[in-house]
mmCIF file of C-alpha atoms in Angstrom:
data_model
loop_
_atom_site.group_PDB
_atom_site.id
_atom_site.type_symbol
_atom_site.label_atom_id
_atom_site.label_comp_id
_atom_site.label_asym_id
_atom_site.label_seq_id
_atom_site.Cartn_x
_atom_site.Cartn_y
_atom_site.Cartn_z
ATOM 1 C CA UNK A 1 0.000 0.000 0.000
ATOM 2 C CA UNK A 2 1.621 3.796 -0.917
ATOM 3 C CA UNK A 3 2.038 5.556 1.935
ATOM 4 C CA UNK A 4 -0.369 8.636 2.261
ATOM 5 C CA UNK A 5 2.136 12.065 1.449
ATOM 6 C CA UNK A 6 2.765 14.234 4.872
ATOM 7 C CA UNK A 7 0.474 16.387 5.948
ATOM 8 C CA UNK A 8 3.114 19.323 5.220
ATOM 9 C CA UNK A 9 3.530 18.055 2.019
ATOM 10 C CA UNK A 10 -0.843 18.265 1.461
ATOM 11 C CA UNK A 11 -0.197 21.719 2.867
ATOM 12 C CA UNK A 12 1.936 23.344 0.252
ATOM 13 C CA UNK A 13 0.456 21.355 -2.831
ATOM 14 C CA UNK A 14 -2.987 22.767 -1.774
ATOM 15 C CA UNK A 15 -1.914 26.573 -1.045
ATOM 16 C CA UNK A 16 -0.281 26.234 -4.471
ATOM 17 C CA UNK A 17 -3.487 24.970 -6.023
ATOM 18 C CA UNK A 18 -5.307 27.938 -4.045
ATOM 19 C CA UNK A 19 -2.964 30.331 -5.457
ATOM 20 C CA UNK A 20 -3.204 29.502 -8.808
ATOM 21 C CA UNK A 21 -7.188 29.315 -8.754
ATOM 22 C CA UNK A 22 -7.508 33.253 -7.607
ATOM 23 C CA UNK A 23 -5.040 33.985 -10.180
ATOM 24 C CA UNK A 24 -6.674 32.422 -12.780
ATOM 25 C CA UNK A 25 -9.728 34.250 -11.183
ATOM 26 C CA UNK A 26 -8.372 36.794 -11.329
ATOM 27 C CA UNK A 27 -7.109 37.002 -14.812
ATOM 28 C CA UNK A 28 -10.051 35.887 -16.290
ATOM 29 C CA UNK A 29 -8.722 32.528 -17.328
ATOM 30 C CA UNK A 30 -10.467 29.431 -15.861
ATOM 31 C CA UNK A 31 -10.715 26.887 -18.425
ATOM 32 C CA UNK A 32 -12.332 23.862 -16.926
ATOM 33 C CA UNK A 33 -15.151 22.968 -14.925
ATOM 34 C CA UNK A 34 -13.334 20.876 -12.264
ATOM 35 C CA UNK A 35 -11.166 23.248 -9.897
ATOM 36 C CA UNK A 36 -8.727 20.916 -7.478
ATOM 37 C CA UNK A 37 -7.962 23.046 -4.533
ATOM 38 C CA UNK A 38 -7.055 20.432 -2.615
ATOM 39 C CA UNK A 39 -5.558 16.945 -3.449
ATOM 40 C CA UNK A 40 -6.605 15.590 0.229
ATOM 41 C CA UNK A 41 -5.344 11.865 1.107
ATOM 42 C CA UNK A 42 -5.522 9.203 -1.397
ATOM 43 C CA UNK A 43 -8.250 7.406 0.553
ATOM 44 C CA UNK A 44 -10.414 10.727 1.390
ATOM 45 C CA UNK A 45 -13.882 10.774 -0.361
ATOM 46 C CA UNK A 46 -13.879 13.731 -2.605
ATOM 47 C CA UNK A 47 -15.627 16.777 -2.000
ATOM 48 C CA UNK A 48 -16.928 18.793 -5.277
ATOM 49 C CA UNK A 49 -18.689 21.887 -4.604
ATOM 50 C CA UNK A 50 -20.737 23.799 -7.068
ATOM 51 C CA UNK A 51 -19.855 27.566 -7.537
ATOM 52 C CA UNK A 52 -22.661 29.955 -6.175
ATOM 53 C CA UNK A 53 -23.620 32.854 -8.520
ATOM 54 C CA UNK A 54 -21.048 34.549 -9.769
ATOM 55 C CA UNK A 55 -20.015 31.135 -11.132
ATOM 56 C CA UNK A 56 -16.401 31.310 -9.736
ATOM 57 C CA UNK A 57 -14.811 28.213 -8.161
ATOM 58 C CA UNK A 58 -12.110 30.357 -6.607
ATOM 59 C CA UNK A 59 -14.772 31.695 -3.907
ATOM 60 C CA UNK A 60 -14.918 28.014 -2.225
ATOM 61 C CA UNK A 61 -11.361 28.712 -1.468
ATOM 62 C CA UNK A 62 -11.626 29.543 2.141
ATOM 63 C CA UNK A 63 -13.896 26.865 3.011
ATOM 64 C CA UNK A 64 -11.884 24.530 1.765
ATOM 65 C CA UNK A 65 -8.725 26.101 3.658
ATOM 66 C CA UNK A 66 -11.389 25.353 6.469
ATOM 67 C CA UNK A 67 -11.449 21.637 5.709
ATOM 68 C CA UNK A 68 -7.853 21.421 5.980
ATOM 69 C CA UNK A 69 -5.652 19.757 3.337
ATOM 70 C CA UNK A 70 -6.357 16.207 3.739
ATOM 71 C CA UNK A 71 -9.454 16.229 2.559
ATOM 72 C CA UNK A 72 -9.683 16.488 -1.364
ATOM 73 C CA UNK A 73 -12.024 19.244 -2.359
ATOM 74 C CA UNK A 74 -12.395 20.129 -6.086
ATOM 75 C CA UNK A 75 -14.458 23.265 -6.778
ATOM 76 C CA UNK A 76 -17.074 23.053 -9.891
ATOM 77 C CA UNK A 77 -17.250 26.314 -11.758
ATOM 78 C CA UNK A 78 -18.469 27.809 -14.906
ATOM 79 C CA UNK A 79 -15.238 28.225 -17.090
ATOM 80 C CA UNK A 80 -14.835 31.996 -18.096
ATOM 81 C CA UNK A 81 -16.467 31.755 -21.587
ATOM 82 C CA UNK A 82 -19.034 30.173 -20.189
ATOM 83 C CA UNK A 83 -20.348 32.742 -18.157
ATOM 84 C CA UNK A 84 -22.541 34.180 -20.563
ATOM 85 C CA UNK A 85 -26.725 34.299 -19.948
ATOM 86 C CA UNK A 86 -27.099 30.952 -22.699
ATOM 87 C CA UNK A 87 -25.124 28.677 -20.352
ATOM 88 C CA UNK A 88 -27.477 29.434 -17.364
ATOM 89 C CA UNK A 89 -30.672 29.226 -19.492
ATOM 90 C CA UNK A 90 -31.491 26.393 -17.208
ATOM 91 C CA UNK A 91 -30.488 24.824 -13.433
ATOM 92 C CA UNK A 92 -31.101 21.206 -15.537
ATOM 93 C CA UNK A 93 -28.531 21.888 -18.773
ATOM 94 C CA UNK A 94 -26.318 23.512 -16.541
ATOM 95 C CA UNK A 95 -26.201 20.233 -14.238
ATOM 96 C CA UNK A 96 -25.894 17.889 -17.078
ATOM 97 C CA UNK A 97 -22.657 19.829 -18.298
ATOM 98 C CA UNK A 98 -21.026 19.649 -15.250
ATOM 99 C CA UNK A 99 -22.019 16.004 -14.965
ATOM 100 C CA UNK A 100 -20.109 15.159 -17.856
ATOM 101 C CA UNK A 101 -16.870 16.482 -16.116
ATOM 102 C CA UNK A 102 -17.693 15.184 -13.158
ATOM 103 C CA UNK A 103 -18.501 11.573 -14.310
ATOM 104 C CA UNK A 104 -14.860 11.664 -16.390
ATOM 105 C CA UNK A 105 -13.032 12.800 -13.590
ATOM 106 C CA UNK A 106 -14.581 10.122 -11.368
ATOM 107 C CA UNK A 107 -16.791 7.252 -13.188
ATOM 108 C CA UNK A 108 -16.755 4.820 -10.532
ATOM 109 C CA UNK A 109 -16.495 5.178 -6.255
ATOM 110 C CA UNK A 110 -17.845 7.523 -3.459
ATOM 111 C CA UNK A 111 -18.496 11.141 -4.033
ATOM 112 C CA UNK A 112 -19.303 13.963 -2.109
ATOM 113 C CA UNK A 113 -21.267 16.597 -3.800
ATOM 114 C CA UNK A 114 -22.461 19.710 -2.789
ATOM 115 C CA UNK A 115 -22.798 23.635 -3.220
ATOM 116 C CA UNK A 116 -22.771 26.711 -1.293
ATOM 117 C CA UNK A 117 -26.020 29.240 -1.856
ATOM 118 C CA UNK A 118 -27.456 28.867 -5.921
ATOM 119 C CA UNK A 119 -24.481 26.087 -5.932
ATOM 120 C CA UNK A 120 -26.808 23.944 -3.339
ATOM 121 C CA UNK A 121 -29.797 23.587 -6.447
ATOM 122 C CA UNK A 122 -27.564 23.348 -8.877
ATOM 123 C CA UNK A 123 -25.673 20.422 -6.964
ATOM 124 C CA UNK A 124 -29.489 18.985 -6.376
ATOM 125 C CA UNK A 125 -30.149 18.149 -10.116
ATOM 126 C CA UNK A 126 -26.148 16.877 -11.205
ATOM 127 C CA UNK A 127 -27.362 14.494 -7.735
ATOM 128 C CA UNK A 128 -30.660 13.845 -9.443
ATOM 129 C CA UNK A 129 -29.493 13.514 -12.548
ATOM 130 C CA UNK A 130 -26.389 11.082 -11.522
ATOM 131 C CA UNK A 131 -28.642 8.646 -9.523
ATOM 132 C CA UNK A 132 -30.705 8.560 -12.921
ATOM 133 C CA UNK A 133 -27.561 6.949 -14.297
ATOM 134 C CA UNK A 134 -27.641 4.377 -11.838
ATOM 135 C CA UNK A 135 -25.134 6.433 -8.868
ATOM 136 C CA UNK A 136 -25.907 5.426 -5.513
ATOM 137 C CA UNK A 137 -22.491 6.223 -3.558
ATOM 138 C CA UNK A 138 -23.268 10.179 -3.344
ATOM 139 C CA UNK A 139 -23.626 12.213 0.108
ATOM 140 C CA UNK A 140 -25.112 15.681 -1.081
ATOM 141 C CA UNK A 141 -24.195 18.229 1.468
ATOM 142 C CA UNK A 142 -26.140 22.179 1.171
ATOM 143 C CA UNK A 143 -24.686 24.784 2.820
ATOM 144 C CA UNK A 144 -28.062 27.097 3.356
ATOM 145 C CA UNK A 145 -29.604 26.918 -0.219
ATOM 146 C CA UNK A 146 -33.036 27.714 0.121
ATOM 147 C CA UNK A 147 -35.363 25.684 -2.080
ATOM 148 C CA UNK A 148 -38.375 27.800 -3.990
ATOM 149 C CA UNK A 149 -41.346 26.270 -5.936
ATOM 150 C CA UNK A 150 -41.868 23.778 -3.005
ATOM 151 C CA UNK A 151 -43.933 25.184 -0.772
ATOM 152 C CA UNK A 152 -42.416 26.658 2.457
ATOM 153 C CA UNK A 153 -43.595 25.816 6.316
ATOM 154 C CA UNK A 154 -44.533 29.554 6.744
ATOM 155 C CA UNK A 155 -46.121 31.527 4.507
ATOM 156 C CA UNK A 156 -45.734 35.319 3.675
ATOM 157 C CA UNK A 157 -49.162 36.157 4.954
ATOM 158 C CA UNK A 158 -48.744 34.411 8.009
ATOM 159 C CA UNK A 159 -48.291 36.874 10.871
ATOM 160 C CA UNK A 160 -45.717 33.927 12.573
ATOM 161 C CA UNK A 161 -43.763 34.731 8.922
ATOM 162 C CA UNK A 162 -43.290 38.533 10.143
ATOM 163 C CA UNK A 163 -42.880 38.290 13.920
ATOM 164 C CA UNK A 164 -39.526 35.932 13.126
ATOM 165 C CA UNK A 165 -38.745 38.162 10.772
ATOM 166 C CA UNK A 166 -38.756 40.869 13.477
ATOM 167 C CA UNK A 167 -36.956 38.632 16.202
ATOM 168 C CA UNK A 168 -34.122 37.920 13.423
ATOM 169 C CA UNK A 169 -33.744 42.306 13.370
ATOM 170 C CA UNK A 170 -30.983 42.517 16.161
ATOM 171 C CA UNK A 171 -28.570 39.659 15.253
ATOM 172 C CA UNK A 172 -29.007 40.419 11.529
ATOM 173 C CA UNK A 173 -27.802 43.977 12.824
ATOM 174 C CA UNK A 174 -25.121 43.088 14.732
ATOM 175 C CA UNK A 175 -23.667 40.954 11.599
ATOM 176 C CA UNK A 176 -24.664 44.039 9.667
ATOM 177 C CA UNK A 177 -22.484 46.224 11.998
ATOM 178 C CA UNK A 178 -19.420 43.847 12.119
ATOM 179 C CA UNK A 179 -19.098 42.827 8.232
ATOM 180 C CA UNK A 180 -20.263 46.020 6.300
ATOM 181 C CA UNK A 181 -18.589 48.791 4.931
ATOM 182 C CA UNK A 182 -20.198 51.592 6.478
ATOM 183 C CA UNK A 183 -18.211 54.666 5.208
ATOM 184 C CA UNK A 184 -21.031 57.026 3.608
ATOM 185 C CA UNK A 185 -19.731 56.698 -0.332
ATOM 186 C CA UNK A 186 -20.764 52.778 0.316
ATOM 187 C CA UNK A 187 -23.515 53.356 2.596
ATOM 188 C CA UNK A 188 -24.836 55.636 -0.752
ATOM 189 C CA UNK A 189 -23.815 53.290 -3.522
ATOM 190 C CA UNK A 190 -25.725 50.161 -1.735
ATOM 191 C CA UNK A 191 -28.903 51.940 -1.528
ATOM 192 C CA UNK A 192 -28.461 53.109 -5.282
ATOM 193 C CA UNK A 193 -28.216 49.634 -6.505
ATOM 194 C CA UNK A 194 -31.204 48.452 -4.232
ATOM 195 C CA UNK A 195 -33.195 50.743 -5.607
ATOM 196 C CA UNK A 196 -31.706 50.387 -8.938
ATOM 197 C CA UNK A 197 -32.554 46.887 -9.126
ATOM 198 C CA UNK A 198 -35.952 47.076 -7.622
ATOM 199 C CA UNK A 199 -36.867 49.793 -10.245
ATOM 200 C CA UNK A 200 -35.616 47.718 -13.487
ATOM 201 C CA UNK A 201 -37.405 44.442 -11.915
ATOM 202 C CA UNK A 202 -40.892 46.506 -11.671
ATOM 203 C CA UNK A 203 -40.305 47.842 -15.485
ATOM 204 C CA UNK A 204 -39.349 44.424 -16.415
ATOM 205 C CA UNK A 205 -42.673 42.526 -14.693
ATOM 206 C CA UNK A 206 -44.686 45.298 -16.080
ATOM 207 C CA UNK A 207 -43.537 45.011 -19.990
ATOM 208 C CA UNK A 208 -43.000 41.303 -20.306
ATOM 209 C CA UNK A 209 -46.196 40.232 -17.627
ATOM 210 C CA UNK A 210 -43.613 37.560 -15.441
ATOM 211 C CA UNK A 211 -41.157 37.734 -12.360
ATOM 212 C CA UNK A 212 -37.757 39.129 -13.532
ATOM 213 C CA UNK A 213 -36.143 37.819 -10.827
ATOM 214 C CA UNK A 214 -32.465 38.282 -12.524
ATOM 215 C CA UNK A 215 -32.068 42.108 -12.041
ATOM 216 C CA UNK A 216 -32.529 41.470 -8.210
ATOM 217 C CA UNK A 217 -29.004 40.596 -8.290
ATOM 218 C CA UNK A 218 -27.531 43.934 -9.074
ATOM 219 C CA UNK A 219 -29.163 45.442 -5.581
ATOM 220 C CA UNK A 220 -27.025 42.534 -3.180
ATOM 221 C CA UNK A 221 -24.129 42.062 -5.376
ATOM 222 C CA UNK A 222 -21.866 44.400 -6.641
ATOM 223 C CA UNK A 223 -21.891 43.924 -10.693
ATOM 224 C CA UNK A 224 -20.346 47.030 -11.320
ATOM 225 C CA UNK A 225 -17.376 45.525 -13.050
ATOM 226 C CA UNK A 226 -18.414 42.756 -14.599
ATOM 227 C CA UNK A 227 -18.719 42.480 -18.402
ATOM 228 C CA UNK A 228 -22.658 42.880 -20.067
ATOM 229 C CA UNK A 229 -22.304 38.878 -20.728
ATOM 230 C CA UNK A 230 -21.139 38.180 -17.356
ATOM 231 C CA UNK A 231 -23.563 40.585 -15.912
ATOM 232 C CA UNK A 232 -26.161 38.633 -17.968
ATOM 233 C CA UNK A 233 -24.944 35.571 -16.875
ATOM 234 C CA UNK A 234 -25.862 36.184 -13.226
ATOM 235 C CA UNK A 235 -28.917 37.512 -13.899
ATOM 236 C CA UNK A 236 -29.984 34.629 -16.148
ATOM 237 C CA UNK A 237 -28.630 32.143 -13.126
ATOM 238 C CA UNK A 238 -30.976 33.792 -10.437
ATOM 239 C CA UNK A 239 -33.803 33.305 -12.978
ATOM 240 C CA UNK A 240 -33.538 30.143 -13.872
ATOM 241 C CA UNK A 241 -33.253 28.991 -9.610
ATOM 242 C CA UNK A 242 -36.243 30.479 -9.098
ATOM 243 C CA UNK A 243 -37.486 28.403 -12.462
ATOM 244 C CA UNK A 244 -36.207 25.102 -11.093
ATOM 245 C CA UNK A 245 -39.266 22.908 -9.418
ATOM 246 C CA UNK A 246 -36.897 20.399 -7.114
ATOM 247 C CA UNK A 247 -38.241 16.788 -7.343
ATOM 248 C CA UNK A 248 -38.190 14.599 -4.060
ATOM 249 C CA UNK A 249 -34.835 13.330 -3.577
ATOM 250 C CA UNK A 250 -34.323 9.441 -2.120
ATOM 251 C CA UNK A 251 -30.681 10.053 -0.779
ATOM 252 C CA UNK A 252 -28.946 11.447 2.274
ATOM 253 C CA UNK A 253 -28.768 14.487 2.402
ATOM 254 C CA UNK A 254 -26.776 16.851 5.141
ATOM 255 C CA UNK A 255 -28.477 20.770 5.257
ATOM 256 C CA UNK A 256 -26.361 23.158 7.054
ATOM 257 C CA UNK A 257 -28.503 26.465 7.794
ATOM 258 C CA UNK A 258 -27.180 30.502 8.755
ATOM 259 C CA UNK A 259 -29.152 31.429 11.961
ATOM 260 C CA UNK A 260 -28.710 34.840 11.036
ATOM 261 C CA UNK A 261 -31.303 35.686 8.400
ATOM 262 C CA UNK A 262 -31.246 38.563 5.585
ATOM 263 C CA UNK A 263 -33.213 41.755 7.185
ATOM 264 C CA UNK A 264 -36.172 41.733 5.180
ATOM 265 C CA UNK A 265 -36.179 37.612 4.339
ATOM 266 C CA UNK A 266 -36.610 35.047 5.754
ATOM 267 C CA UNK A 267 -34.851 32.241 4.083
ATOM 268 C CA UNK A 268 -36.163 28.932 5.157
ATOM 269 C CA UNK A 269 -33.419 26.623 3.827
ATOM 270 C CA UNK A 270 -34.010 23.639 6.327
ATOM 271 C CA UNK A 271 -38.351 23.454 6.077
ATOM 272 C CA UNK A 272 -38.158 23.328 2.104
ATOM 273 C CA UNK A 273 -35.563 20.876 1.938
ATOM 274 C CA UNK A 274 -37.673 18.733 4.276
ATOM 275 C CA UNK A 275 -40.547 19.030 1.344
ATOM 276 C CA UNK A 276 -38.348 16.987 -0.811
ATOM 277 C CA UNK A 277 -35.863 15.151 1.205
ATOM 278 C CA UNK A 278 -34.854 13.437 4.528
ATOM 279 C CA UNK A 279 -31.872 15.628 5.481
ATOM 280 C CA UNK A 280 -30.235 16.418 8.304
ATOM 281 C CA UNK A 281 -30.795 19.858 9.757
ATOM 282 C CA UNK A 282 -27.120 21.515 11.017
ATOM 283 C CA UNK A 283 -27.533 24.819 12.053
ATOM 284 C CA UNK A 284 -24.275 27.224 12.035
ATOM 285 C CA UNK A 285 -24.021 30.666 13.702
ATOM 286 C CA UNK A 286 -23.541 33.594 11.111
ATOM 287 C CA UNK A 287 -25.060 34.870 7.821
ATOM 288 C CA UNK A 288 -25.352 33.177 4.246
ATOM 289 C CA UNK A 289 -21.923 34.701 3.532
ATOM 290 C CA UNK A 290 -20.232 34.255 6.543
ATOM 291 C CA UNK A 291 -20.465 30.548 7.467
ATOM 292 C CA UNK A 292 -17.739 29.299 4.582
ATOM 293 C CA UNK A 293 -15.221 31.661 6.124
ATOM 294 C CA UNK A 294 -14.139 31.647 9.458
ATOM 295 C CA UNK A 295 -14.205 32.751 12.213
ATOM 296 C CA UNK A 296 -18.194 31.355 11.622
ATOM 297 C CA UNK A 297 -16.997 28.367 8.885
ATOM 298 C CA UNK A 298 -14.967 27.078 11.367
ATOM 299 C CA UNK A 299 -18.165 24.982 13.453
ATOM 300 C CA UNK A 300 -19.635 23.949 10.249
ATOM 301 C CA UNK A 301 -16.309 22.777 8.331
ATOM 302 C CA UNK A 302 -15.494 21.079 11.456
ATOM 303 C CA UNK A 303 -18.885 18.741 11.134
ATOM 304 C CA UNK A 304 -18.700 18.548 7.565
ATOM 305 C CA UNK A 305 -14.875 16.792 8.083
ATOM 306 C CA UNK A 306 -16.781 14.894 10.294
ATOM 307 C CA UNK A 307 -19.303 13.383 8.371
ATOM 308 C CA UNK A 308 -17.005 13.094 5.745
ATOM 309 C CA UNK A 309 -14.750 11.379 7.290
ATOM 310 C CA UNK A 310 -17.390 8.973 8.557
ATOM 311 C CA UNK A 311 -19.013 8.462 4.870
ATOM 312 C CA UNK A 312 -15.272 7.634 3.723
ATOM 313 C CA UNK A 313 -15.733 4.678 6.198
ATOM 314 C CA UNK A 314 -15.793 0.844 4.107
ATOM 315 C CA UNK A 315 -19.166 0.704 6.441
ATOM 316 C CA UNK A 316 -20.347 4.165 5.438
ATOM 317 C CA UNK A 317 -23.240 4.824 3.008
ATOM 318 C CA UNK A 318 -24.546 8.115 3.848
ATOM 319 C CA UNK A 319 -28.084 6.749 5.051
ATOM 320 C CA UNK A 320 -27.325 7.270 8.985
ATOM 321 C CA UNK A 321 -26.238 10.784 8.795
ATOM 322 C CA UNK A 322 -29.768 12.252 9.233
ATOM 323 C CA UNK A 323 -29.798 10.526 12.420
ATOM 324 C CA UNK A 324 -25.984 11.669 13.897
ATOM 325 C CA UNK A 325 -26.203 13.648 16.574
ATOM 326 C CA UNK A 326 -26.635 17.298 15.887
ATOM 327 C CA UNK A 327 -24.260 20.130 17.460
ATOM 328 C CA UNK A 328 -25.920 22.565 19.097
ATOM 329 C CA UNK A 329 -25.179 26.511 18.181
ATOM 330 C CA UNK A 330 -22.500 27.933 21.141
#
């Protein structure tokens, strides 16, 4: 048997992987859908983890600094001239593109699969869409994707909806506080895009009779620099989620959910998933963007290598870990 390389060894190969994935980024030159950012040991269980909107691999590099080097983590991204609005005409035909790659890369054996925010549907249907080719060995892990088009626990009329809402106010502020920029030239430019974007998505539902979902984007992310394509690209991403109509999912499934909710939101990632699965429920102190960075990524990397570890085990099939002990929030 080869001996597994030191852990310094893992170390250096994966900051060098890291490195080169920003710079790539960065440059505008990512080529292929599979990103390694970590080689991990030899017997490890891959982790690939689907891009969230922006379509960039290079943004799952912290959590998987977080996961440590022994664990092999490969990032799936949309390759730089993809990211144009006819590659995310749909969740499904992106899916199936990346499940190409994904099946080349690894025909055969255990995989972990899995996406942070949009990433989480988009992970969803390459899952579906893999067990329709006969895949059983797959643990699909969310990290606080919330599901539309199934139906939520609490509705938006529902005065319980608004008074949680409410309670979520002060910790949503306190995050607000610690992680903005609060100088008054971005304090100003925020507010301009919010309203920006809530202006063209009225004119847009008005003159074409549907949701435009898409040009919500521009008020929580800053597009400012991005090319019209790539711009489109985003937009045409965040439309086709809210297109997407999840179908139950037989698997195991591991949900881990931000307590800290958007101000205005409330994002009920663990009740729909329960509409079309049998997951476990993790919650993780901090917001949606927080939790894959530490100091707040740290709890929930630390139970991912956990289960992980434990679906890597010759006995390990991914069906008990809806019923493993869940940590409880400090």
């Amino acid at each position: 048997m080869t001996e597994a390389p030191p852990a310094t060894d893992l170390a250096g190969r994966m900051q060098h992987l890291i490195r080169t994935a920003v710079w790539r980024e960065a440059l505008g030159r990512t080529s292929s859908v599979l990103l390694p950012l970590s080689d991990g040991r030899a017997d490890g269980v891959p982790f690939y983890c689907v891009h969230a909107l922006s379509g960039a691999g290079a943004v799952l590099t912290t959590l998987a600094e977080m996961l440590g080097p022994e664990q092999p983590f490969i990032a799936i991204q949309a390759p730089t001239s993809a990211r144009h609005p006819g590659f995310a005409r749909s969740i499904e035909a992106m899916a199936a593109h990346y499940v190409e790659a994904l099946v080349k890369a690894r025909p055969a054996g255990k995989l972990a699969l899995g996406g942070w925010s949009v990433g989480g549907v988009i992970a969803l249907e390459m899952a579906q869409q893999l067990r329709a080719r006969g895949r059983r060995d797959i643990l699909l892990v969310n990290i606080d994707c919330e599901l539309v088009n199934v139906g939520a626990d609490i509705a938006r009329h529902s005065p319980r909806y608004y008074w949680k809402v409410a309670a979520n106010f002060p910790t949503w502020l306190a995050y607000d506080l610690r992680d903005r920029d609060w100088r008054p030239r971005s304090v100003i430019r925020r507010f301009r895009n919010k309203f920006q974007a809530l202006a063209r998505m009225a004119c847009r539902r008005i003159a074409e009779r549907r949701p435009a979902h898409g040009y919500a984007v521009d008020g929580f992310m800053d597009t400012s620099r991005f090319s019209p394509d790539y711009r489109a690209f985003v937009r045409a991403l965040y439309d086709a989620f809210y297109r997407y109509v999840p179908a139950p999912y037989a698997g195991p499934v591991v949900v881990f959910e931000a307590s800290v909710q958007p101000v205005a939101h409330l994002r009920q990632v663990g009740a729909t998933w329960r509409r079309i699965a049998d997951p476990g429920i993790i919650p993780v102190t901090g917001t949606h963007e927080s939790i894959i960075k530490a100091p707040d990524g740290i709890a929930l990397a630390a139970e991912l290598r956990r289960r992980l570890a434990a679906f890597a085990a010759p006995t390990g099939t991914g069906a008990e870990f809806s019923r493993l002990p869940v940590p409880q929030p400090a």
